[in-house]
């Protein structure tokens, strides 16, 4: 199929042929990773237009869902192709645990080049949501506890938390134009959680205005200057008086720590437990029902909590 050239102008809407940007929105796998799956691993061979642009079918989108399922189970991307054709043909190891241990050893050794190379490989080959939840968050948790375990623990924590923040903030500084959104935190969140939310939003085509820690009173002062909608990463430690304040219209609260608060209060503020679940609702909202491929949209619906 990779050698097939099609003219998108003559395709019927129900033929299920979608450009790479749309496939990225449907599945949550960014365009860089989709290209890597094709070129490096022989996965997902889309058709091409006469100008060489990739066009994906609904079958391709379903296969992306299968690939994500294997990756979630701990399979490395290099093993997936064989498992798609013969699911029982290979022994499956926990790729994520092995990767975490390898990265942790490089961190303790202060081997910055190796950490950068490992991280670049992960970000190019896997969806960021998986990299964050399976490797980065456990790594930060380990760093935060090092001061109790090692004499140099506080120094290692300082060095690597700063390095990681700079690494992901760079992506926000270099972002291209996209759908605008303002991203802030409210309450006590992890040291890199907000940066990671911004990174994932940029990867999904959003133009992120990152303001840091903001409360509703400050947000009201910025109405008309800050982009809408507002996305608020909800943290711990907020009291009843703080929770009674109102955010700008269209604001969405998100984050697992929202589970600490009253469910009825959360329901009135469009709370989503994860950024992935918010992105999933946006994909469904942004697409017209007649053009929405049932199998494609279900990929992320299945994965979102």
PDB file of C-alpha atoms in Angstrom:
ATOM      1  CA  UNK A   1       0.000   0.000   0.000  1.00  0.00           C
ATOM      2  CA  UNK A   2       2.937   2.342   0.545  1.00  0.00           C
ATOM      3  CA  UNK A   3       3.504   2.515  -3.239  1.00  0.00           C
ATOM      4  CA  UNK A   4      -0.129   3.452  -3.972  1.00  0.00           C
ATOM      5  CA  UNK A   5      -0.719   7.039  -5.112  1.00  0.00           C
ATOM      6  CA  UNK A   6      -4.164   8.544  -4.660  1.00  0.00           C
ATOM      7  CA  UNK A   7      -5.803  11.819  -5.507  1.00  0.00           C
ATOM      8  CA  UNK A   8      -7.647  12.939  -2.350  1.00  0.00           C
ATOM      9  CA  UNK A   9      -9.959  15.128  -4.429  1.00  0.00           C
ATOM     10  CA  UNK A  10     -11.706  12.071  -5.873  1.00  0.00           C
ATOM     11  CA  UNK A  11     -12.081  10.159  -2.606  1.00  0.00           C
ATOM     12  CA  UNK A  12     -15.526   9.781  -1.084  1.00  0.00           C
ATOM     13  CA  UNK A  13     -15.792  10.904   2.562  1.00  0.00           C
ATOM     14  CA  UNK A  14     -16.699   7.401   3.712  1.00  0.00           C
ATOM     15  CA  UNK A  15     -13.571   5.777   2.270  1.00  0.00           C
ATOM     16  CA  UNK A  16     -11.740   6.547   5.493  1.00  0.00           C
ATOM     17  CA  UNK A  17      -8.624   8.224   4.058  1.00  0.00           C
ATOM     18  CA  UNK A  18      -7.065  10.737   6.459  1.00  0.00           C
ATOM     19  CA  UNK A  19      -3.902  12.888   6.461  1.00  0.00           C
ATOM     20  CA  UNK A  20      -1.273  12.321   9.100  1.00  0.00           C
ATOM     21  CA  UNK A  21      -2.289  15.347  11.190  1.00  0.00           C
ATOM     22  CA  UNK A  22      -5.845  14.011  11.477  1.00  0.00           C
ATOM     23  CA  UNK A  23      -4.618  10.524  12.365  1.00  0.00           C
ATOM     24  CA  UNK A  24      -2.458  12.043  15.091  1.00  0.00           C
ATOM     25  CA  UNK A  25      -5.511  13.824  16.511  1.00  0.00           C
ATOM     26  CA  UNK A  26      -7.588  10.641  16.400  1.00  0.00           C
ATOM     27  CA  UNK A  27      -5.052   8.345  18.003  1.00  0.00           C
ATOM     28  CA  UNK A  28      -2.879  10.597  20.174  1.00  0.00           C
ATOM     29  CA  UNK A  29       0.281   9.411  18.377  1.00  0.00           C
ATOM     30  CA  UNK A  30       2.151  12.419  17.016  1.00  0.00           C
ATOM     31  CA  UNK A  31       3.249  12.673  13.394  1.00  0.00           C
ATOM     32  CA  UNK A  32       6.963  12.201  14.164  1.00  0.00           C
ATOM     33  CA  UNK A  33       6.228   8.879  15.872  1.00  0.00           C
ATOM     34  CA  UNK A  34       3.901   7.707  13.087  1.00  0.00           C
ATOM     35  CA  UNK A  35       6.655   8.349  10.537  1.00  0.00           C
ATOM     36  CA  UNK A  36       9.181   6.495  12.701  1.00  0.00           C
ATOM     37  CA  UNK A  37       6.851   3.496  12.954  1.00  0.00           C
ATOM     38  CA  UNK A  38       6.749   3.340   9.166  1.00  0.00           C
ATOM     39  CA  UNK A  39      10.377   4.048   8.303  1.00  0.00           C
ATOM     40  CA  UNK A  40      12.229   2.308  11.119  1.00  0.00           C
ATOM     41  CA  UNK A  41       9.889  -0.490  12.133  1.00  0.00           C
ATOM     42  CA  UNK A  42       7.866  -1.318   9.005  1.00  0.00           C
ATOM     43  CA  UNK A  43       4.545  -0.558  10.716  1.00  0.00           C
ATOM     44  CA  UNK A  44       1.523   1.218   9.207  1.00  0.00           C
ATOM     45  CA  UNK A  45       2.206   1.627   5.493  1.00  0.00           C
ATOM     46  CA  UNK A  46      -0.126   4.425   4.346  1.00  0.00           C
ATOM     47  CA  UNK A  47      -1.061   5.338   0.806  1.00  0.00           C
ATOM     48  CA  UNK A  48       0.441   8.452  -0.776  1.00  0.00           C
ATOM     49  CA  UNK A  49      -0.972  11.358  -2.734  1.00  0.00           C
ATOM     50  CA  UNK A  50       0.655  12.350  -6.013  1.00  0.00           C
ATOM     51  CA  UNK A  51       2.652  14.932  -4.025  1.00  0.00           C
ATOM     52  CA  UNK A  52       3.840  12.265  -1.571  1.00  0.00           C
ATOM     53  CA  UNK A  53       1.628  13.121   1.398  1.00  0.00           C
ATOM     54  CA  UNK A  54       0.583  10.169   3.567  1.00  0.00           C
ATOM     55  CA  UNK A  55      -3.060   9.089   3.606  1.00  0.00           C
ATOM     56  CA  UNK A  56      -4.253   6.624   6.254  1.00  0.00           C
ATOM     57  CA  UNK A  57      -7.271   4.331   6.039  1.00  0.00           C
ATOM     58  CA  UNK A  58      -9.586   3.245   8.822  1.00  0.00           C
ATOM     59  CA  UNK A  59      -7.770  -0.105   8.791  1.00  0.00           C
ATOM     60  CA  UNK A  60      -4.507   1.761   9.436  1.00  0.00           C
ATOM     61  CA  UNK A  61      -6.146   3.540  12.386  1.00  0.00           C
ATOM     62  CA  UNK A  62      -7.354   0.212  13.780  1.00  0.00           C
ATOM     63  CA  UNK A  63      -3.841  -1.163  13.505  1.00  0.00           C
ATOM     64  CA  UNK A  64      -2.480   1.835  15.387  1.00  0.00           C
ATOM     65  CA  UNK A  65      -4.899   0.875  18.162  1.00  0.00           C
ATOM     66  CA  UNK A  66      -3.444  -2.662  18.165  1.00  0.00           C
ATOM     67  CA  UNK A  67       0.091  -1.274  18.342  1.00  0.00           C
ATOM     68  CA  UNK A  68      -0.843   0.953  21.290  1.00  0.00           C
ATOM     69  CA  UNK A  69      -2.353  -2.046  23.044  1.00  0.00           C
ATOM     70  CA  UNK A  70       0.918  -3.992  22.762  1.00  0.00           C
ATOM     71  CA  UNK A  71       2.975  -0.992  23.913  1.00  0.00           C
ATOM     72  CA  UNK A  72       0.764  -0.550  26.968  1.00  0.00           C
ATOM     73  CA  UNK A  73       1.446  -4.192  27.866  1.00  0.00           C
ATOM     74  CA  UNK A  74       5.189  -3.537  27.982  1.00  0.00           C
ATOM     75  CA  UNK A  75       6.211  -4.669  24.490  1.00  0.00           C
ATOM     76  CA  UNK A  76       8.980  -2.673  22.811  1.00  0.00           C
ATOM     77  CA  UNK A  77       8.161  -1.062  19.476  1.00  0.00           C
ATOM     78  CA  UNK A  78      10.765  -3.276  17.802  1.00  0.00           C
ATOM     79  CA  UNK A  79       8.819  -6.405  18.785  1.00  0.00           C
ATOM     80  CA  UNK A  80       5.395  -5.231  17.682  1.00  0.00           C
ATOM     81  CA  UNK A  81       5.569  -6.126  13.982  1.00  0.00           C
ATOM     82  CA  UNK A  82       6.132  -9.807  14.709  1.00  0.00           C
ATOM     83  CA  UNK A  83       3.399  -9.877  17.314  1.00  0.00           C
ATOM     84  CA  UNK A  84       0.849  -8.338  14.956  1.00  0.00           C
ATOM     85  CA  UNK A  85       1.233 -11.256  12.531  1.00  0.00           C
ATOM     86  CA  UNK A  86       1.895 -14.002  15.105  1.00  0.00           C
ATOM     87  CA  UNK A  87       0.810 -12.888  18.609  1.00  0.00           C
ATOM     88  CA  UNK A  88       2.260 -15.980  20.323  1.00  0.00           C
ATOM     89  CA  UNK A  89       5.518 -16.115  18.368  1.00  0.00           C
ATOM     90  CA  UNK A  90       7.729 -14.073  20.715  1.00  0.00           C
ATOM     91  CA  UNK A  91       8.448 -13.914  24.408  1.00  0.00           C
ATOM     92  CA  UNK A  92       7.283 -10.561  25.744  1.00  0.00           C
ATOM     93  CA  UNK A  93       9.510  -8.759  28.263  1.00  0.00           C
ATOM     94  CA  UNK A  94       8.643  -5.651  30.261  1.00  0.00           C
ATOM     95  CA  UNK A  95      10.250  -3.038  28.041  1.00  0.00           C
ATOM     96  CA  UNK A  96       9.155  -0.175  30.285  1.00  0.00           C
ATOM     97  CA  UNK A  97      10.789  -1.579  33.416  1.00  0.00           C
ATOM     98  CA  UNK A  98      14.024  -2.252  31.546  1.00  0.00           C
ATOM     99  CA  UNK A  99      14.020   1.264  30.090  1.00  0.00           C
ATOM    100  CA  UNK A 100      13.341   2.845  33.485  1.00  0.00           C
ATOM    101  CA  UNK A 101      16.240   0.944  35.051  1.00  0.00           C
ATOM    102  CA  UNK A 102      18.569   1.908  32.199  1.00  0.00           C
ATOM    103  CA  UNK A 103      17.641   5.574  32.452  1.00  0.00           C
ATOM    104  CA  UNK A 104      17.937   5.496  36.250  1.00  0.00           C
ATOM    105  CA  UNK A 105      21.476   4.129  36.052  1.00  0.00           C
ATOM    106  CA  UNK A 106      22.484   6.908  33.640  1.00  0.00           C
ATOM    107  CA  UNK A 107      20.958   9.512  35.964  1.00  0.00           C
ATOM    108  CA  UNK A 108      22.874   8.242  39.007  1.00  0.00           C
ATOM    109  CA  UNK A 109      26.073   8.207  36.945  1.00  0.00           C
ATOM    110  CA  UNK A 110      25.470  11.830  35.885  1.00  0.00           C
ATOM    111  CA  UNK A 111      25.723  10.652  32.278  1.00  0.00           C
ATOM    112  CA  UNK A 112      23.846  13.488  30.606  1.00  0.00           C
ATOM    113  CA  UNK A 113      24.560  12.485  27.004  1.00  0.00           C
ATOM    114  CA  UNK A 114      23.233   8.998  27.591  1.00  0.00           C
ATOM    115  CA  UNK A 115      20.093  10.326  29.301  1.00  0.00           C
ATOM    116  CA  UNK A 116      19.503  12.691  26.370  1.00  0.00           C
ATOM    117  CA  UNK A 117      19.971   9.884  23.834  1.00  0.00           C
ATOM    118  CA  UNK A 118      17.637   7.506  25.689  1.00  0.00           C
ATOM    119  CA  UNK A 119      14.995  10.188  26.099  1.00  0.00           C
ATOM    120  CA  UNK A 120      15.185  11.234  22.449  1.00  0.00           C
ATOM    121  CA  UNK A 121      14.742   7.615  21.388  1.00  0.00           C
ATOM    122  CA  UNK A 122      11.707   7.187  23.631  1.00  0.00           C
ATOM    123  CA  UNK A 123      10.048  10.410  22.493  1.00  0.00           C
ATOM    124  CA  UNK A 124      10.555   9.547  18.816  1.00  0.00           C
ATOM    125  CA  UNK A 125       9.259   5.970  19.065  1.00  0.00           C
ATOM    126  CA  UNK A 126       6.463   6.037  21.658  1.00  0.00           C
ATOM    127  CA  UNK A 127       3.436   8.207  22.461  1.00  0.00           C
ATOM    128  CA  UNK A 128       4.329  10.764  25.115  1.00  0.00           C
ATOM    129  CA  UNK A 129       1.499   9.663  27.392  1.00  0.00           C
ATOM    130  CA  UNK A 130       3.182   6.262  27.769  1.00  0.00           C
ATOM    131  CA  UNK A 131       6.681   7.705  28.167  1.00  0.00           C
ATOM    132  CA  UNK A 132       5.435  10.038  30.867  1.00  0.00           C
ATOM    133  CA  UNK A 133       3.443   7.498  32.880  1.00  0.00           C
ATOM    134  CA  UNK A 134       5.824   4.527  32.561  1.00  0.00           C
ATOM    135  CA  UNK A 135       9.235   6.215  32.716  1.00  0.00           C
ATOM    136  CA  UNK A 136       9.283   9.932  33.493  1.00  0.00           C
ATOM    137  CA  UNK A 137       6.913  10.055  36.456  1.00  0.00           C
ATOM    138  CA  UNK A 138       8.596   7.075  38.186  1.00  0.00           C
ATOM    139  CA  UNK A 139      11.971   8.703  37.522  1.00  0.00           C
ATOM    140  CA  UNK A 140      10.906  11.985  39.136  1.00  0.00           C
ATOM    141  CA  UNK A 141       9.446  10.092  42.097  1.00  0.00           C
ATOM    142  CA  UNK A 142      12.802   8.364  42.523  1.00  0.00           C
ATOM    143  CA  UNK A 143      14.667  11.683  42.322  1.00  0.00           C
ATOM    144  CA  UNK A 144      12.433  13.237  44.968  1.00  0.00           C
ATOM    145  CA  UNK A 145      13.316  10.439  47.391  1.00  0.00           C
ATOM    146  CA  UNK A 146      17.059  10.324  46.766  1.00  0.00           C
ATOM    147  CA  UNK A 147      17.915  12.761  49.552  1.00  0.00           C
ATOM    148  CA  UNK A 148      16.879  10.065  52.061  1.00  0.00           C
ATOM    149  CA  UNK A 149      18.906   7.331  50.382  1.00  0.00           C
ATOM    150  CA  UNK A 150      22.230   8.850  49.292  1.00  0.00           C
ATOM    151  CA  UNK A 151      24.610  11.573  50.509  1.00  0.00           C
ATOM    152  CA  UNK A 152      24.532  13.112  47.033  1.00  0.00           C
ATOM    153  CA  UNK A 153      20.765  12.646  46.661  1.00  0.00           C
ATOM    154  CA  UNK A 154      19.826  16.313  47.088  1.00  0.00           C
ATOM    155  CA  UNK A 155      22.383  17.345  44.468  1.00  0.00           C
ATOM    156  CA  UNK A 156      21.212  14.703  41.977  1.00  0.00           C
ATOM    157  CA  UNK A 157      17.627  15.815  42.508  1.00  0.00           C
ATOM    158  CA  UNK A 158      18.501  19.450  41.880  1.00  0.00           C
ATOM    159  CA  UNK A 159      20.562  18.702  38.764  1.00  0.00           C
ATOM    160  CA  UNK A 160      18.105  16.373  37.042  1.00  0.00           C
ATOM    161  CA  UNK A 161      14.852  18.134  37.869  1.00  0.00           C
ATOM    162  CA  UNK A 162      16.366  21.308  36.453  1.00  0.00           C
ATOM    163  CA  UNK A 163      17.669  19.457  33.402  1.00  0.00           C
ATOM    164  CA  UNK A 164      14.310  17.820  32.679  1.00  0.00           C
ATOM    165  CA  UNK A 165      12.457  21.104  33.066  1.00  0.00           C
ATOM    166  CA  UNK A 166      14.807  22.815  30.617  1.00  0.00           C
ATOM    167  CA  UNK A 167      14.565  19.881  28.193  1.00  0.00           C
ATOM    168  CA  UNK A 168      10.778  20.002  27.933  1.00  0.00           C
ATOM    169  CA  UNK A 169      10.410  23.785  28.263  1.00  0.00           C
ATOM    170  CA  UNK A 170      12.556  24.139  25.144  1.00  0.00           C
ATOM    171  CA  UNK A 171       9.819  22.404  23.169  1.00  0.00           C
ATOM    172  CA  UNK A 172       7.315  25.028  24.337  1.00  0.00           C
ATOM    173  CA  UNK A 173       9.586  27.924  23.369  1.00  0.00           C
ATOM    174  CA  UNK A 174      10.073  26.495  19.871  1.00  0.00           C
ATOM    175  CA  UNK A 175       6.408  25.622  19.272  1.00  0.00           C
ATOM    176  CA  UNK A 176       4.694  26.483  16.010  1.00  0.00           C
ATOM    177  CA  UNK A 177       1.314  28.160  15.571  1.00  0.00           C
ATOM    178  CA  UNK A 178      -1.693  26.028  16.414  1.00  0.00           C
ATOM    179  CA  UNK A 179      -4.998  26.028  18.222  1.00  0.00           C
ATOM    180  CA  UNK A 180      -4.482  28.403  21.198  1.00  0.00           C
ATOM    181  CA  UNK A 181      -4.950  27.331  24.803  1.00  0.00           C
ATOM    182  CA  UNK A 182      -3.866  28.804  28.145  1.00  0.00           C
ATOM    183  CA  UNK A 183      -2.373  26.290  30.567  1.00  0.00           C
ATOM    184  CA  UNK A 184      -1.981  26.917  34.313  1.00  0.00           C
ATOM    185  CA  UNK A 185      -1.781  25.002  37.570  1.00  0.00           C
ATOM    186  CA  UNK A 186      -3.937  25.518  40.669  1.00  0.00           C
ATOM    187  CA  UNK A 187      -2.887  23.972  43.955  1.00  0.00           C
ATOM    188  CA  UNK A 188       0.086  21.728  44.635  1.00  0.00           C
ATOM    189  CA  UNK A 189       1.197  19.735  41.587  1.00  0.00           C
ATOM    190  CA  UNK A 190       4.320  17.741  40.766  1.00  0.00           C
ATOM    191  CA  UNK A 191       7.465  19.690  39.806  1.00  0.00           C
ATOM    192  CA  UNK A 192       7.204  18.811  36.105  1.00  0.00           C
ATOM    193  CA  UNK A 193       3.526  17.971  35.654  1.00  0.00           C
ATOM    194  CA  UNK A 194       2.591  21.329  34.114  1.00  0.00           C
ATOM    195  CA  UNK A 195       5.546  21.329  31.714  1.00  0.00           C
ATOM    196  CA  UNK A 196       4.630  17.817  30.588  1.00  0.00           C
ATOM    197  CA  UNK A 197       1.006  18.839  29.954  1.00  0.00           C
ATOM    198  CA  UNK A 198       2.273  21.695  27.813  1.00  0.00           C
ATOM    199  CA  UNK A 199       4.644  19.420  25.941  1.00  0.00           C
ATOM    200  CA  UNK A 200       1.867  16.971  25.084  1.00  0.00           C
ATOM    201  CA  UNK A 201      -0.499  19.741  24.008  1.00  0.00           C
ATOM    202  CA  UNK A 202       2.130  21.173  21.650  1.00  0.00           C
ATOM    203  CA  UNK A 203       2.712  17.690  20.228  1.00  0.00           C
ATOM    204  CA  UNK A 204      -1.024  17.476  19.491  1.00  0.00           C
ATOM    205  CA  UNK A 205      -1.066  20.740  17.530  1.00  0.00           C
ATOM    206  CA  UNK A 206      -2.005  23.247  20.236  1.00  0.00           C
ATOM    207  CA  UNK A 207      -0.308  26.601  20.745  1.00  0.00           C
ATOM    208  CA  UNK A 208       0.235  26.744  24.491  1.00  0.00           C
ATOM    209  CA  UNK A 209       0.397  29.887  26.576  1.00  0.00           C
ATOM    210  CA  UNK A 210       1.956  28.556  29.782  1.00  0.00           C
ATOM    211  CA  UNK A 211       1.412  30.853  32.761  1.00  0.00           C
ATOM    212  CA  UNK A 212       2.448  28.652  35.676  1.00  0.00           C
ATOM    213  CA  UNK A 213       0.626  28.748  39.026  1.00  0.00           C
ATOM    214  CA  UNK A 214      -2.491  30.937  38.797  1.00  0.00           C
ATOM    215  CA  UNK A 215      -5.613  31.326  40.940  1.00  0.00           C
ATOM    216  CA  UNK A 216      -9.105  32.318  39.705  1.00  0.00           C
ATOM    217  CA  UNK A 217      -8.746  35.934  40.922  1.00  0.00           C
ATOM    218  CA  UNK A 218      -5.572  36.386  38.881  1.00  0.00           C
ATOM    219  CA  UNK A 219      -7.148  34.655  35.885  1.00  0.00           C
ATOM    220  CA  UNK A 220      -9.981  37.213  35.910  1.00  0.00           C
ATOM    221  CA  UNK A 221      -7.395  39.995  35.552  1.00  0.00           C
ATOM    222  CA  UNK A 222      -6.015  38.331  32.418  1.00  0.00           C
ATOM    223  CA  UNK A 223      -9.302  37.847  30.561  1.00  0.00           C
ATOM    224  CA  UNK A 224      -9.035  39.266  27.066  1.00  0.00           C
ATOM    225  CA  UNK A 225      -5.253  38.892  27.048  1.00  0.00           C
ATOM    226  CA  UNK A 226      -4.827  35.176  27.716  1.00  0.00           C
ATOM    227  CA  UNK A 227      -5.905  32.666  25.063  1.00  0.00           C
ATOM    228  CA  UNK A 228      -9.062  30.639  25.558  1.00  0.00           C
ATOM    229  CA  UNK A 229      -9.920  28.014  26.552  1.00  0.00           C
ATOM    230  CA  UNK A 230      -8.165  27.816  29.901  1.00  0.00           C
ATOM    231  CA  UNK A 231      -6.845  24.422  30.972  1.00  0.00           C
ATOM    232  CA  UNK A 232      -6.219  24.221  34.712  1.00  0.00           C
ATOM    233  CA  UNK A 233      -4.092  21.398  36.103  1.00  0.00           C
ATOM    234  CA  UNK A 234      -5.733  20.810  39.468  1.00  0.00           C
ATOM    235  CA  UNK A 235      -3.476  20.103  42.429  1.00  0.00           C
ATOM    236  CA  UNK A 236      -3.848  19.258  46.104  1.00  0.00           C
ATOM    237  CA  UNK A 237      -4.305  21.499  49.147  1.00  0.00           C
ATOM    238  CA  UNK A 238      -7.151  23.785  48.009  1.00  0.00           C
ATOM    239  CA  UNK A 239      -9.631  24.881  50.660  1.00  0.00           C
ATOM    240  CA  UNK A 240     -13.391  25.452  50.431  1.00  0.00           C
ATOM    241  CA  UNK A 241     -13.037  29.202  50.066  1.00  0.00           C
ATOM    242  CA  UNK A 242     -10.602  28.820  47.168  1.00  0.00           C
ATOM    243  CA  UNK A 243     -12.819  26.255  45.462  1.00  0.00           C
ATOM    244  CA  UNK A 244     -15.806  28.621  45.561  1.00  0.00           C
ATOM    245  CA  UNK A 245     -14.129  31.056  43.146  1.00  0.00           C
ATOM    246  CA  UNK A 246     -15.035  31.061  39.445  1.00  0.00           C
ATOM    247  CA  UNK A 247     -12.721  30.662  36.468  1.00  0.00           C
ATOM    248  CA  UNK A 248     -13.260  32.273  33.036  1.00  0.00           C
ATOM    249  CA  UNK A 249     -16.067  30.782  30.940  1.00  0.00           C
ATOM    250  CA  UNK A 250     -14.999  27.637  29.086  1.00  0.00           C
ATOM    251  CA  UNK A 251     -12.328  26.682  31.613  1.00  0.00           C
ATOM    252  CA  UNK A 252     -11.667  22.959  32.041  1.00  0.00           C
ATOM    253  CA  UNK A 253     -10.089  21.513  35.188  1.00  0.00           C
ATOM    254  CA  UNK A 254      -7.988  18.381  34.768  1.00  0.00           C
ATOM    255  CA  UNK A 255      -5.651  16.105  36.667  1.00  0.00           C
ATOM    256  CA  UNK A 256      -5.852  12.998  38.819  1.00  0.00           C
ATOM    257  CA  UNK A 257      -5.587  15.048  42.010  1.00  0.00           C
ATOM    258  CA  UNK A 258      -9.063  16.343  41.248  1.00  0.00           C
ATOM    259  CA  UNK A 259     -10.281  13.092  42.767  1.00  0.00           C
ATOM    260  CA  UNK A 260      -9.550  14.647  46.157  1.00  0.00           C
ATOM    261  CA  UNK A 261     -12.463  17.062  45.778  1.00  0.00           C
ATOM    262  CA  UNK A 262     -16.260  16.842  45.810  1.00  0.00           C
ATOM    263  CA  UNK A 263     -17.596  14.986  42.714  1.00  0.00           C
ATOM    264  CA  UNK A 264     -20.546  17.362  42.281  1.00  0.00           C
ATOM    265  CA  UNK A 265     -18.209  20.356  42.336  1.00  0.00           C
ATOM    266  CA  UNK A 266     -15.980  18.693  39.728  1.00  0.00           C
ATOM    267  CA  UNK A 267     -18.929  17.846  37.487  1.00  0.00           C
ATOM    268  CA  UNK A 268     -19.971  21.500  37.251  1.00  0.00           C
ATOM    269  CA  UNK A 269     -16.469  22.462  36.111  1.00  0.00           C
ATOM    270  CA  UNK A 270     -15.945  19.930  33.288  1.00  0.00           C
ATOM    271  CA  UNK A 271     -13.212  18.113  35.192  1.00  0.00           C
ATOM    272  CA  UNK A 272     -11.212  15.492  33.283  1.00  0.00           C
ATOM    273  CA  UNK A 273      -8.942  13.096  35.229  1.00  0.00           C
ATOM    274  CA  UNK A 274      -6.160  13.212  32.618  1.00  0.00           C
ATOM    275  CA  UNK A 275      -5.024  15.357  29.725  1.00  0.00           C
ATOM    276  CA  UNK A 276      -5.563  12.313  27.497  1.00  0.00           C
ATOM    277  CA  UNK A 277      -9.253  12.212  28.396  1.00  0.00           C
ATOM    278  CA  UNK A 278      -9.619  15.938  27.671  1.00  0.00           C
ATOM    279  CA  UNK A 279      -7.894  15.507  24.297  1.00  0.00           C
ATOM    280  CA  UNK A 280     -10.247  12.627  23.526  1.00  0.00           C
ATOM    281  CA  UNK A 281     -13.318  14.780  24.165  1.00  0.00           C
ATOM    282  CA  UNK A 282     -11.869  17.518  21.952  1.00  0.00           C
ATOM    283  CA  UNK A 283     -11.344  15.093  19.082  1.00  0.00           C
ATOM    284  CA  UNK A 284     -14.941  13.961  19.299  1.00  0.00           C
ATOM    285  CA  UNK A 285     -16.253  17.530  19.601  1.00  0.00           C
ATOM    286  CA  UNK A 286     -14.159  18.972  16.787  1.00  0.00           C
ATOM    287  CA  UNK A 287     -15.192  16.348  14.225  1.00  0.00           C
ATOM    288  CA  UNK A 288     -18.550  16.348  12.504  1.00  0.00           C
ATOM    289  CA  UNK A 289     -20.503  13.145  13.191  1.00  0.00           C
ATOM    290  CA  UNK A 290     -20.784  12.248   9.515  1.00  0.00           C
ATOM    291  CA  UNK A 291     -17.003  12.382   9.089  1.00  0.00           C
ATOM    292  CA  UNK A 292     -16.067  10.653  12.335  1.00  0.00           C
ATOM    293  CA  UNK A 293     -14.649   7.146  11.776  1.00  0.00           C
ATOM    294  CA  UNK A 294     -16.124   4.952  14.473  1.00  0.00           C
ATOM    295  CA  UNK A 295     -13.050   2.759  14.765  1.00  0.00           C
ATOM    296  CA  UNK A 296     -10.622   5.683  14.768  1.00  0.00           C
ATOM    297  CA  UNK A 297     -12.222   7.610  17.570  1.00  0.00           C
ATOM    298  CA  UNK A 298     -12.523   4.487  19.687  1.00  0.00           C
ATOM    299  CA  UNK A 299      -8.748   4.129  19.848  1.00  0.00           C
ATOM    300  CA  UNK A 300      -8.362   6.951  22.328  1.00  0.00           C
ATOM    301  CA  UNK A 301     -11.747   6.439  23.953  1.00  0.00           C
ATOM    302  CA  UNK A 302     -10.548   2.990  24.944  1.00  0.00           C
ATOM    303  CA  UNK A 303      -7.293   4.310  26.345  1.00  0.00           C
ATOM    304  CA  UNK A 304      -8.607   7.346  28.205  1.00  0.00           C
ATOM    305  CA  UNK A 305      -9.537   6.701  31.862  1.00  0.00           C
TER     306      UNK A 305
END
